[in-house]
Amino acid sequence: MTTENYVFTIDPVPMQGKEHNKLYPFYEALKEGRLTTTSCLDCAKVAWPPRQTCPACWSSKMEWVDLPTTGTIISFTIQEAGFPIGYSGPLIFALIKVGPVKFVTRLVDTDRADMHKGANVELAVTRVDTPALPTEARVLPTFKISK
Amino acid sequence: MSKKVAVVAAAVTKFGFRNASYRDLISEAGQACLSSLEGALKPGDIDGFILSTVMPERTVFQGHVASLAEETLGIRPDRLSVRVEHMCASGNVALRTAYSAIVSGLAEVVMVLGVEKLNTPVPGETILNMGAGLDREWESSMGMTAPPVFALIAQYHMDQYGTTEEDLARVAVKNHTHSMNNPNAHFQKGATLEKVLTSRVISTPFKLLDCSPVSDGAAAIIVTSEERAKDFTAKPVYLLGTGQAVESFTLANLPDNLSHWPALVKAGKAAYNMAGIQPQDVDLAEVHDCFSIAELLAYEGLGWCDQGESAAFLKEGRSDYGGNVVVNPRGGLLACGHPLGATGVAQIAEIFWQLRDEAGLRQVKDAQIGLTHNNSGPGEHTVNIFGIEN
Ligand SMILES: [Zn+2]
């Protein structure tokens, strides 16, 4: 991909590297198979998504904490049509419970017959094959059904 | 300084896959709105202009759009010029902005114009663009767009209250039937229960006709103080109450009961209180049926029925002509289409015509109080209430 092409192309994946994003530790952990978020050092609120400002007390004193890499399905949908460009279906989306937070994810390597409310899921990180400029490996927090 | 504001003119373009540019749509709606006053309003009379629009930077690669619209229409506002973007709620938020400008004395005669050119030559691009209205970093970067978001909520309501796919489909049947009398609607062919239920699956439990289509379109209204309103028309339509609440942006931060929307309850209560009315006083409403489930949840959140009872409310005909409150007489987003920035303004235009007894075949008999509602995601809602008495 040339720089010029990149400028004319939509990039639906966020910049994840240290030079672009203060939340880069999330992505570095995700590349190691860990799911993390921020916890407030003043009031102990664990927030999802991670942030620099505590949504409960507005403290700026945050620490990174690990979330479990397993969860359970609260609600799910199987998308059969109407995909953003670059995607083909079916796509399985779910709202899942992961430790203290709710989390929206896409299920990969999953048979639709195994999808049901309450089913157990586990982190299955997706590596994005379209690099941003400057080239950086990017990852997304997708999940799969636990066997 | 005015305490109340009134809508004195309205116009809506044809919604749909339009062979027209962003600027063409602005011209169509603006010109029709200005000329509807038959000379009572001249270009120099408009001192404020608000453009309601969501993503022209992405869909037509054009920013700075309020000024573009003003020059396109020959309007040179000397008291207020602003663009409002609040995703799907932009139109009703723009009216609140006009209200605050007029009651503060900042401006007196304000045009609110809503426009969106959503269709691009590549349908997958259009859908990707729409994902910009979600949290890109944490949710839409995984391919998430609005249909699966509302599908997760629909599934939750079905699990919680026993709502069925047929119950959802009834919303589409009602609204597609209403739009048969609306020449500006994207679809005017009507729909049967069988047609909705056998349309192709988009995202379970939604079929194609449970989802609003991707449409281009524009709509415009003129808003002014109650003192000036009668200079322009003998039948102003007054904004009686307004409310807005944002509880959460991401789907992950919705309440545990995904199908109960506290922000809608808050926005509705604020608007009812300001108008001094009760939910049952509303004669007709334009609510945000971006997906079939969203209309059912609007009945519950706006206080027309209890939680979990919306499907029965619809099935008994209580949200249709002859019922308690006629919901989406123009055909809703499901049948009219949803050109984001234009939608709320078009809803307000419908209430304007209905309360003036000018809605033709769609007319709700003896309509006195009308309501408009947009969600801009399940966690954020805007409600406006209108009447013919000030
Ligand atoms: Zn805190």
Coordinates of C-alpha atoms and ligand atoms in Angstrom, one line a residue:
Chain A
M1 CA 0.0 0.0 0.0
T2 CA 1.4 3.4 -1.0
T3 CA 1.1 6.5 1.2
E4 CA -1.2 8.0 -1.5
N5 CA -3.5 5.0 -1.5
Y6 CA -3.7 5.0 2.2
V7 CA -4.9 8.6 2.3
F8 CA -7.7 7.7 -0.2
T9 CA -8.7 4.6 1.8
I10 CA -10.9 4.3 4.8
D11 CA -9.1 2.8 7.7
P12 CA -11.7 1.3 10.1
V13 CA -9.1 0.1 12.6
P14 CA -7.7 2.6 15.2
M15 CA -4.1 3.5 15.4
Q16 CA -2.8 1.4 18.2
G17 CA 0.9 2.1 18.6
K18 CA 2.6 4.2 21.2
E19 CA 3.2 7.1 18.8
H20 CA -0.5 7.5 18.2
N21 CA -2.4 6.4 21.2
K22 CA -2.0 6.8 25.0
L23 CA -4.0 3.6 25.5
Y24 CA -1.3 1.6 23.6
P25 CA -0.7 -0.7 26.7
F26 CA -4.1 -2.3 26.0
Y27 CA -3.0 -3.3 22.5
E28 CA 0.5 -4.5 23.7
A29 CA -1.2 -6.7 26.2
L30 CA -3.7 -8.0 23.7
K31 CA -0.9 -9.0 21.4
E32 CA 0.3 -11.2 24.3
G33 CA -3.2 -12.7 24.7
R34 CA -4.2 -10.7 27.7
L35 CA -7.4 -8.6 28.0
T36 CA -6.8 -5.5 30.1
T37 CA -8.5 -2.3 31.1
T38 CA -8.1 0.6 33.5
S39 CA -8.9 0.6 37.2
C40 CA -9.1 3.8 39.3
L41 CA -6.4 4.1 42.0
D42 CA -8.7 6.5 44.0
C43 CA -12.1 4.7 43.9
A44 CA -11.3 1.3 42.4
K45 CA -13.8 1.6 39.6
V46 CA -12.9 -0.8 36.8
A47 CA -14.1 0.8 33.5
W48 CA -14.6 -0.5 30.1
P49 CA -13.4 0.8 27.6
P50 CA -10.1 1.8 29.3
R51 CA -9.6 5.5 29.8
Q52 CA -7.4 8.3 31.2
T53 CA -10.2 9.8 33.4
C54 CA -12.2 7.8 35.9
P55 CA -15.9 7.9 34.9
A56 CA -16.9 7.6 38.5
C57 CA -14.7 10.1 40.3
W58 CA -12.8 12.0 37.6
S59 CA -9.5 10.9 39.0
S60 CA -6.6 10.7 36.5
K61 CA -4.8 8.1 38.5
M62 CA -5.3 4.9 36.5
E63 CA -3.7 1.5 36.6
W64 CA -3.9 -1.3 34.0
V65 CA -5.5 -4.4 35.3
D66 CA -6.2 -7.8 33.7
L67 CA -9.8 -8.8 32.8
P68 CA -10.5 -12.5 32.6
T69 CA -10.0 -13.9 29.0
T70 CA -13.3 -15.8 29.4
G71 CA -16.8 -14.7 29.6
T72 CA -20.5 -15.6 28.9
I73 CA -22.9 -14.5 26.3
I74 CA -25.7 -12.0 27.3
S75 CA -27.2 -11.5 23.8
F76 CA -26.0 -12.4 20.3
T77 CA -26.9 -11.9 16.7
I78 CA -25.8 -13.5 13.4
Q79 CA -25.5 -11.0 10.6
E80 CA -26.2 -12.4 7.2
A81 CA -26.2 -9.3 5.0
G82 CA -25.4 -5.6 4.8
F83 CA -21.7 -5.8 5.7
P84 CA -19.2 -3.0 5.7
I85 CA -16.8 -3.3 2.8
G86 CA -14.0 -5.7 3.6
Y87 CA -16.2 -8.1 5.6
S88 CA -18.1 -11.1 4.4
G89 CA -20.6 -13.0 6.4
P90 CA -22.1 -14.5 8.3
L91 CA -20.7 -12.4 11.2
I92 CA -21.5 -13.3 14.7
F93 CA -21.7 -10.4 17.2
A94 CA -22.3 -10.7 21.0
L95 CA -22.6 -8.7 24.1
I96 CA -20.7 -10.7 26.7
K97 CA -20.1 -10.5 30.4
V98 CA -16.3 -10.4 31.2
G99 CA -15.6 -10.2 34.9
P100 CA -17.0 -6.9 36.1
V101 CA -17.8 -5.4 32.7
K102 CA -20.0 -5.9 29.6
F103 CA -18.0 -6.2 26.4
V104 CA -19.0 -6.1 22.7
T105 CA -17.2 -8.5 20.5
R106 CA -17.3 -10.5 17.3
L107 CA -17.1 -14.3 17.5
V108 CA -14.5 -16.0 15.3
D109 CA -13.8 -19.8 14.7
T110 CA -17.3 -20.4 16.0
D111 CA -20.1 -22.7 14.7
R112 CA -23.5 -20.9 14.8
A113 CA -25.1 -24.0 16.2
D114 CA -23.0 -23.5 19.3
M115 CA -24.3 -20.0 19.9
H116 CA -26.7 -19.7 22.8
K117 CA -27.4 -17.3 25.7
G118 CA -25.1 -18.1 28.6
A119 CA -22.6 -20.0 26.5
N120 CA -18.9 -19.7 27.5
V121 CA -16.6 -17.7 25.3
E122 CA -12.8 -17.2 25.4
L123 CA -10.5 -14.5 23.9
A124 CA -9.3 -15.3 20.4
V125 CA -7.3 -12.3 19.2
T126 CA -7.7 -11.3 15.5
R127 CA -4.6 -10.0 13.8
V128 CA -5.5 -7.2 11.3
D129 CA -3.8 -7.9 7.9
T130 CA -4.1 -4.4 6.6
P131 CA -1.3 -2.4 8.2
A132 CA -1.6 1.3 9.0
L133 CA 1.1 3.7 8.0
P134 CA 3.7 3.6 9.5
T135 CA 3.4 -0.1 9.3
E136 CA 2.3 -1.5 12.6
A137 CA 0.8 -4.9 13.6
R138 CA -2.7 -4.3 14.8
V139 CA -5.0 -6.6 16.8
L140 CA -8.7 -6.8 17.7
P141 CA -10.3 -8.3 20.8
T142 CA -12.4 -11.0 19.2
F143 CA -13.7 -14.1 21.0
K144 CA -14.7 -17.7 20.2
I145 CA -17.0 -20.2 21.8
S146 CA -15.1 -22.3 24.4
K147 CA -15.2 -26.0 23.6
Chain B
M1 CA -37.3 38.1 24.7
S2 CA -39.5 35.2 23.7
K3 CA -40.4 32.3 26.1
K4 CA -41.8 30.2 23.3
V5 CA -40.9 29.4 19.8
A6 CA -43.0 28.3 16.9
V7 CA -42.5 26.4 13.6
V8 CA -44.0 28.5 10.8
A9 CA -43.0 26.7 7.6
A10 CA -41.8 23.2 6.6
A11 CA -40.7 21.2 3.5
V12 CA -39.4 17.7 2.9
T13 CA -37.8 16.3 -0.3
K14 CA -38.4 12.9 -1.7
F15 CA -36.3 10.4 0.4
G16 CA -34.6 7.5 -1.3
F17 CA -31.7 6.6 -3.6
R18 CA -31.6 10.1 -5.2
N19 CA -29.9 11.1 -8.4
A20 CA -29.0 14.4 -6.7
S21 CA -25.9 15.8 -5.0
Y22 CA -25.6 17.0 -1.3
R23 CA -26.0 20.5 -2.6
D24 CA -29.0 19.6 -4.8
L25 CA -30.8 18.2 -1.8
I26 CA -30.1 21.4 0.2
S27 CA -31.5 23.5 -2.6
E28 CA -34.7 21.3 -2.9
A29 CA -35.6 21.4 0.7
G30 CA -34.6 25.0 1.3
Q31 CA -36.3 26.4 -1.7
A32 CA -39.5 24.5 -1.0
C33 CA -39.6 25.7 2.6
L34 CA -39.0 29.3 1.7
S35 CA -41.5 29.4 -1.1
S36 CA -44.2 27.7 1.1
L37 CA -44.6 31.0 2.8
E38 CA -45.6 32.7 -0.5
G39 CA -43.6 35.9 0.0
A40 CA -44.3 36.4 3.7
L41 CA -40.6 35.7 4.2
K42 CA -37.7 37.2 2.2
P43 CA -34.1 35.9 2.2
G44 CA -33.0 38.9 4.3
D45 CA -35.5 38.0 7.0
I46 CA -33.6 34.9 8.1
D47 CA -31.1 35.9 10.7
G48 CA -30.1 32.5 11.9
F49 CA -29.3 29.2 10.1
I50 CA -28.7 25.8 11.6
L51 CA -27.6 22.9 9.4
S52 CA -28.3 19.4 10.7
T53 CA -26.0 16.9 9.1
V54 CA -23.9 14.0 10.2
M55 CA -21.2 12.8 7.8
P56 CA -20.7 14.9 4.7
E57 CA -16.9 14.8 5.3
R58 CA -17.0 11.1 4.7
T59 CA -19.8 10.7 2.2
V60 CA -19.2 13.7 -0.1
F61 CA -15.8 14.9 1.2
Q62 CA -17.2 18.3 2.2
G63 CA -16.9 20.1 5.5
H64 CA -17.8 23.7 6.4
V65 CA -21.3 22.8 5.3
A66 CA -23.5 25.4 7.1
S67 CA -21.9 28.2 5.1
L68 CA -22.2 26.1 2.0
A69 CA -25.9 25.7 2.5
E70 CA -26.4 29.4 3.3
E71 CA -24.7 30.5 0.1
T72 CA -26.5 27.9 -1.9
L73 CA -29.9 29.3 -0.7
G74 CA -29.0 33.0 -0.8
I75 CA -29.3 33.3 3.0
R76 CA -26.8 35.6 4.8
P77 CA -27.5 35.1 8.5
D78 CA -26.2 38.0 10.7
R79 CA -27.0 36.5 14.1
L80 CA -26.5 32.7 14.1
S81 CA -24.8 30.2 11.8
V82 CA -24.0 26.7 13.1
R83 CA -23.9 23.1 12.1
V84 CA -25.4 20.5 14.5
E85 CA -24.2 16.9 14.5
H86 CA -25.7 14.4 16.9
M87 CA -25.8 11.3 14.7
C88 CA -29.4 10.1 14.2
A89 CA -30.8 12.7 16.6
S90 CA -29.3 15.7 14.8
G91 CA -32.6 17.1 13.5
N92 CA -34.4 17.2 16.9
V93 CA -31.2 18.5 18.6
A94 CA -31.0 21.2 15.9
L95 CA -34.5 22.3 16.9
R96 CA -33.5 22.5 20.5
T97 CA -30.5 24.6 19.4
A98 CA -32.9 26.9 17.5
Y99 CA -35.1 27.1 20.6
S100 CA -32.2 28.2 22.8
A101 CA -31.0 30.8 20.3
I102 CA -34.4 32.3 20.0
V103 CA -35.4 32.4 23.7
S104 CA -32.0 33.9 24.5
G105 CA -32.5 36.6 21.9
L106 CA -29.5 35.6 19.9
A107 CA -31.6 35.1 16.8
E108 CA -35.2 35.6 15.8
V109 CA -36.0 33.9 12.5
V110 CA -34.0 30.6 12.1
M111 CA -34.0 28.1 9.3
V112 CA -33.2 24.6 10.4
L113 CA -32.2 22.4 7.4
G114 CA -31.4 18.7 7.7
V115 CA -29.6 16.9 4.9
E116 CA -27.7 13.7 4.2
K117 CA -26.3 12.2 1.1
L118 CA -25.7 8.6 2.3
N119 CA -25.6 6.6 -0.9
T120 CA -22.2 6.2 -2.5
P121 CA -21.5 4.1 -5.7
V122 CA -20.2 1.2 -3.4
P123 CA -22.9 0.0 -1.0
G124 CA -20.2 -1.5 1.3
E125 CA -18.6 1.9 1.6
T126 CA -21.9 3.4 2.7
I127 CA -22.3 0.8 5.4
L128 CA -18.7 1.3 6.6
N129 CA -19.3 5.0 6.8
M130 CA -22.3 4.5 9.0
G131 CA -20.1 2.6 11.4
A132 CA -18.5 6.0 12.2
G133 CA -21.6 6.7 14.3
L134 CA -20.5 3.9 16.8
D135 CA -17.4 3.8 18.9
R136 CA -14.9 3.1 16.2
E137 CA -12.0 2.1 18.5
W138 CA -13.9 -0.3 20.7
E139 CA -16.9 -1.5 18.8
S140 CA -17.2 -0.7 15.1
S141 CA -13.6 -1.6 14.3
M142 CA -14.7 -5.3 14.6
G143 CA -17.3 -4.8 11.8
M144 CA -20.1 -3.7 14.1
T145 CA -22.8 -1.5 12.5
A146 CA -26.2 -0.4 13.6
P147 CA -28.2 -3.5 12.6
P148 CA -26.4 -5.9 14.9
V149 CA -26.5 -3.3 17.7
F150 CA -30.2 -3.1 17.7
A151 CA -30.5 -6.8 16.9
L152 CA -28.7 -7.6 20.3
I153 CA -31.3 -5.4 22.0
A154 CA -34.2 -7.0 20.1
Q155 CA -33.0 -10.5 21.1
Y156 CA -32.7 -9.4 24.7
H157 CA -36.3 -8.1 24.7
M158 CA -37.5 -11.3 23.2
D159 CA -35.7 -13.3 25.8
Q160 CA -36.9 -11.1 28.6
Y161 CA -40.6 -10.6 27.7
G162 CA -41.5 -13.2 25.1
T163 CA -41.6 -10.7 22.2
T164 CA -41.7 -12.6 18.9
E165 CA -40.4 -11.9 15.4
E166 CA -44.0 -11.5 14.3
D167 CA -44.4 -8.7 17.0
L168 CA -41.4 -6.9 15.5
A169 CA -42.7 -7.4 11.9
R170 CA -46.0 -5.7 12.9
V171 CA -44.1 -2.4 13.4
A172 CA -42.9 -2.6 9.8
V173 CA -46.3 -3.6 8.4
K174 CA -48.0 -0.6 10.2
N175 CA -45.3 1.9 9.0
H176 CA -45.1 0.6 5.5
T177 CA -48.9 0.8 5.3
H178 CA -48.8 4.4 6.5
S179 CA -46.2 5.4 3.9
M180 CA -48.5 4.4 1.0
N181 CA -50.0 7.8 1.6
N182 CA -46.6 9.6 1.7
P183 CA -45.2 10.5 -1.8
N184 CA -41.9 11.6 -0.1
A185 CA -41.3 8.1 1.4
H186 CA -38.5 5.9 0.1
F187 CA -41.0 3.0 0.0
Q188 CA -44.7 3.4 -0.8
K189 CA -45.7 -0.2 -1.7
G190 CA -47.0 -1.3 1.7
A191 CA -46.1 -4.6 3.4
T192 CA -47.9 -7.6 4.7
L193 CA -46.8 -9.7 7.8
E194 CA -45.8 -12.5 5.4
K195 CA -43.7 -10.1 3.3
V196 CA -41.8 -8.8 6.3
L197 CA -41.2 -12.2 7.8
T198 CA -40.0 -13.7 4.5
S199 CA -37.8 -10.8 3.6
R200 CA -34.1 -11.9 3.8
V201 CA -32.3 -12.0 7.1
I202 CA -30.1 -9.0 7.8
S203 CA -29.0 -9.8 11.4
T204 CA -31.1 -12.2 13.5
P205 CA -33.9 -11.6 14.5
F206 CA -34.1 -8.7 11.9
K207 CA -35.3 -9.3 8.4
L208 CA -34.7 -6.6 5.7
L209 CA -38.0 -4.9 6.4
D210 CA -37.2 -4.6 10.2
C211 CA -34.4 -2.2 9.2
S212 CA -34.6 1.4 7.9
P213 CA -33.0 1.7 4.4
V214 CA -30.0 3.8 3.4
S215 CA -31.6 6.9 2.0
D216 CA -30.6 10.4 0.7
G217 CA -32.9 13.4 1.5
A218 CA -33.4 16.8 3.1
A219 CA -36.0 18.6 5.1
A220 CA -36.3 22.2 6.3
I221 CA -38.3 24.2 8.8
I222 CA -38.5 27.9 9.8
V223 CA -38.6 28.6 13.5
T224 CA -39.3 31.9 15.1
S225 CA -40.4 33.6 18.4
E226 CA -44.1 33.5 19.4
E227 CA -44.2 37.2 18.9
R228 CA -43.0 37.0 15.3
A229 CA -44.8 33.8 14.4
K230 CA -48.1 35.4 13.2
D231 CA -46.2 37.6 10.8
F232 CA -45.6 34.5 8.8
T233 CA -48.6 32.3 9.2
A234 CA -52.0 32.3 10.8
K235 CA -51.4 28.7 12.1
P236 CA -48.0 28.5 13.9
V237 CA -47.1 25.2 15.6
Y238 CA -45.6 25.8 19.0
L239 CA -42.8 23.9 20.6
L240 CA -44.3 23.2 24.0
G241 CA -41.6 21.0 25.6
T242 CA -38.2 19.5 24.9
G243 CA -36.0 17.0 26.6
Q244 CA -32.7 15.3 26.0
A245 CA -30.5 12.8 27.9
V246 CA -27.3 10.9 27.2
E247 CA -26.6 8.0 29.5
S248 CA -24.1 6.0 27.5
F249 CA -22.3 6.0 24.1
T250 CA -21.0 2.4 23.8
L251 CA -23.3 -0.6 23.8
A252 CA -21.1 -2.1 26.5
N253 CA -22.2 0.6 28.9
L254 CA -25.9 0.2 28.5
P255 CA -27.9 -0.8 31.6
D256 CA -27.9 -4.6 32.2
N257 CA -31.5 -4.7 31.0
L258 CA -30.6 -3.8 27.4
S259 CA -34.2 -3.2 26.4
H260 CA -35.0 -0.6 29.1
W261 CA -33.7 2.8 28.1
P262 CA -33.4 5.2 31.0
A263 CA -32.2 8.1 28.8
L264 CA -35.5 7.9 26.9
V265 CA -37.5 7.9 30.1
K266 CA -35.6 11.0 31.3
A267 CA -35.9 12.9 27.9
G268 CA -39.6 12.1 27.7
K269 CA -40.3 13.2 31.3
A270 CA -38.4 16.5 30.8
A271 CA -40.4 17.2 27.6
Y272 CA -43.8 16.2 29.2
N273 CA -43.1 18.3 32.3
M274 CA -42.1 21.4 30.3
A275 CA -45.2 21.0 28.1
G276 CA -47.4 20.4 31.2
I277 CA -48.9 17.2 29.7
Q278 CA -49.1 13.5 30.4
P279 CA -48.0 10.7 28.0
Q280 CA -51.7 9.9 27.3
D281 CA -52.3 13.5 26.0
V282 CA -50.2 12.9 22.9
D283 CA -52.3 12.4 19.8
L284 CA -49.6 11.5 17.4
A285 CA -45.9 10.8 17.4
E286 CA -43.0 10.5 15.0
V287 CA -40.7 8.1 16.9
H288 CA -37.3 6.8 15.9
D289 CA -38.0 3.4 14.3
C290 CA -34.5 2.9 12.9
F291 CA -35.3 -0.8 13.5
S292 CA -38.6 -2.3 14.4
I293 CA -37.6 -3.0 18.0
A294 CA -36.8 0.7 18.6
E295 CA -40.4 1.7 18.0
L296 CA -41.7 -0.9 20.5
L297 CA -39.2 0.4 23.1
A298 CA -40.3 4.0 22.4
Y299 CA -43.9 3.0 23.5
E300 CA -42.4 1.8 26.8
G301 CA -39.9 4.5 27.4
L302 CA -42.4 7.3 26.5
G303 CA -44.9 6.0 29.0
W304 CA -47.7 4.8 26.6
C305 CA -47.5 1.3 28.0
D306 CA -45.5 -0.6 30.7
Q307 CA -42.2 -2.4 30.1
G308 CA -42.6 -5.6 28.1
E309 CA -46.1 -4.6 27.0
S310 CA -45.3 -2.8 23.7
A311 CA -46.0 -5.8 21.5
A312 CA -49.5 -6.1 22.8
F313 CA -50.0 -2.3 22.6
L314 CA -49.2 -2.5 18.9
K315 CA -51.2 -5.7 18.2
E316 CA -54.3 -4.2 19.8
G317 CA -54.0 -1.2 17.4
R318 CA -53.4 1.3 20.1
S319 CA -50.5 2.9 18.2
D320 CA -52.4 3.2 14.9
Y321 CA -55.2 5.3 13.6
G322 CA -58.2 5.0 15.9
G323 CA -55.9 4.0 18.8
N324 CA -54.4 5.9 21.8
V325 CA -51.6 7.6 19.9
V326 CA -50.9 7.4 16.1
V327 CA -47.3 6.5 15.8
N328 CA -45.3 7.3 12.6
P329 CA -48.1 8.4 10.3
R330 CA -45.7 9.4 7.6
G331 CA -44.3 5.9 7.6
G332 CA -41.4 6.2 10.1
L333 CA -37.8 5.6 9.3
L334 CA -38.6 2.1 8.2
A335 CA -40.6 3.2 5.2
C336 CA -39.5 6.8 4.7
G337 CA -35.8 6.0 4.9
H338 CA -33.3 7.5 7.3
P339 CA -31.1 10.3 5.8
L340 CA -29.5 10.9 9.2
G341 CA -29.4 14.7 9.5
A342 CA -32.7 15.1 7.7
T343 CA -34.8 12.6 9.7
G344 CA -35.6 14.6 12.8
V345 CA -36.4 17.7 10.7
A346 CA -38.8 15.6 8.5
Q347 CA -40.5 14.3 11.6
I348 CA -41.0 17.9 12.8
A349 CA -42.4 18.8 9.3
E350 CA -44.9 15.9 9.6
I351 CA -46.1 17.1 13.1
F352 CA -46.3 20.7 11.6
W353 CA -48.7 19.5 8.8
Q354 CA -50.7 17.2 11.1
L355 CA -51.4 19.8 13.7
R356 CA -52.4 22.3 11.0
D357 CA -54.8 19.7 9.5
E358 CA -52.8 19.7 6.3
A359 CA -51.6 16.1 6.2
G360 CA -54.1 14.9 3.5
L361 CA -54.7 11.1 3.5
R362 CA -52.4 10.7 6.5
Q363 CA -54.3 13.2 8.6
V364 CA -54.9 12.2 12.3
K365 CA -58.3 13.5 13.2
D366 CA -58.5 16.3 15.7
A367 CA -54.7 16.2 16.4
Q368 CA -53.8 18.7 19.1
I369 CA -50.5 17.4 20.5
G370 CA -47.7 15.9 18.6
L371 CA -44.3 14.4 19.7
T372 CA -41.0 13.8 17.9
H373 CA -38.4 11.4 19.1
N374 CA -34.9 10.4 18.0
N375 CA -32.4 8.0 19.5
S376 CA -28.8 8.5 18.5
G377 CA -28.0 5.1 19.9
P378 CA -29.9 3.1 22.6
G379 CA -28.3 5.1 25.4
E380 CA -29.2 8.6 24.2
H381 CA -32.6 10.2 23.3
T382 CA -34.2 13.5 22.3
V383 CA -37.9 14.4 22.6
N384 CA -39.8 17.4 21.4
I385 CA -43.5 18.1 22.0
F386 CA -45.7 20.4 19.8
G387 CA -49.1 22.0 20.1
I388 CA -51.3 24.5 18.3
E389 CA -52.2 26.5 21.4
N390 CA -49.3 28.5 22.9
Ligands
ZN1 ZN -12.4 6.8 40.4

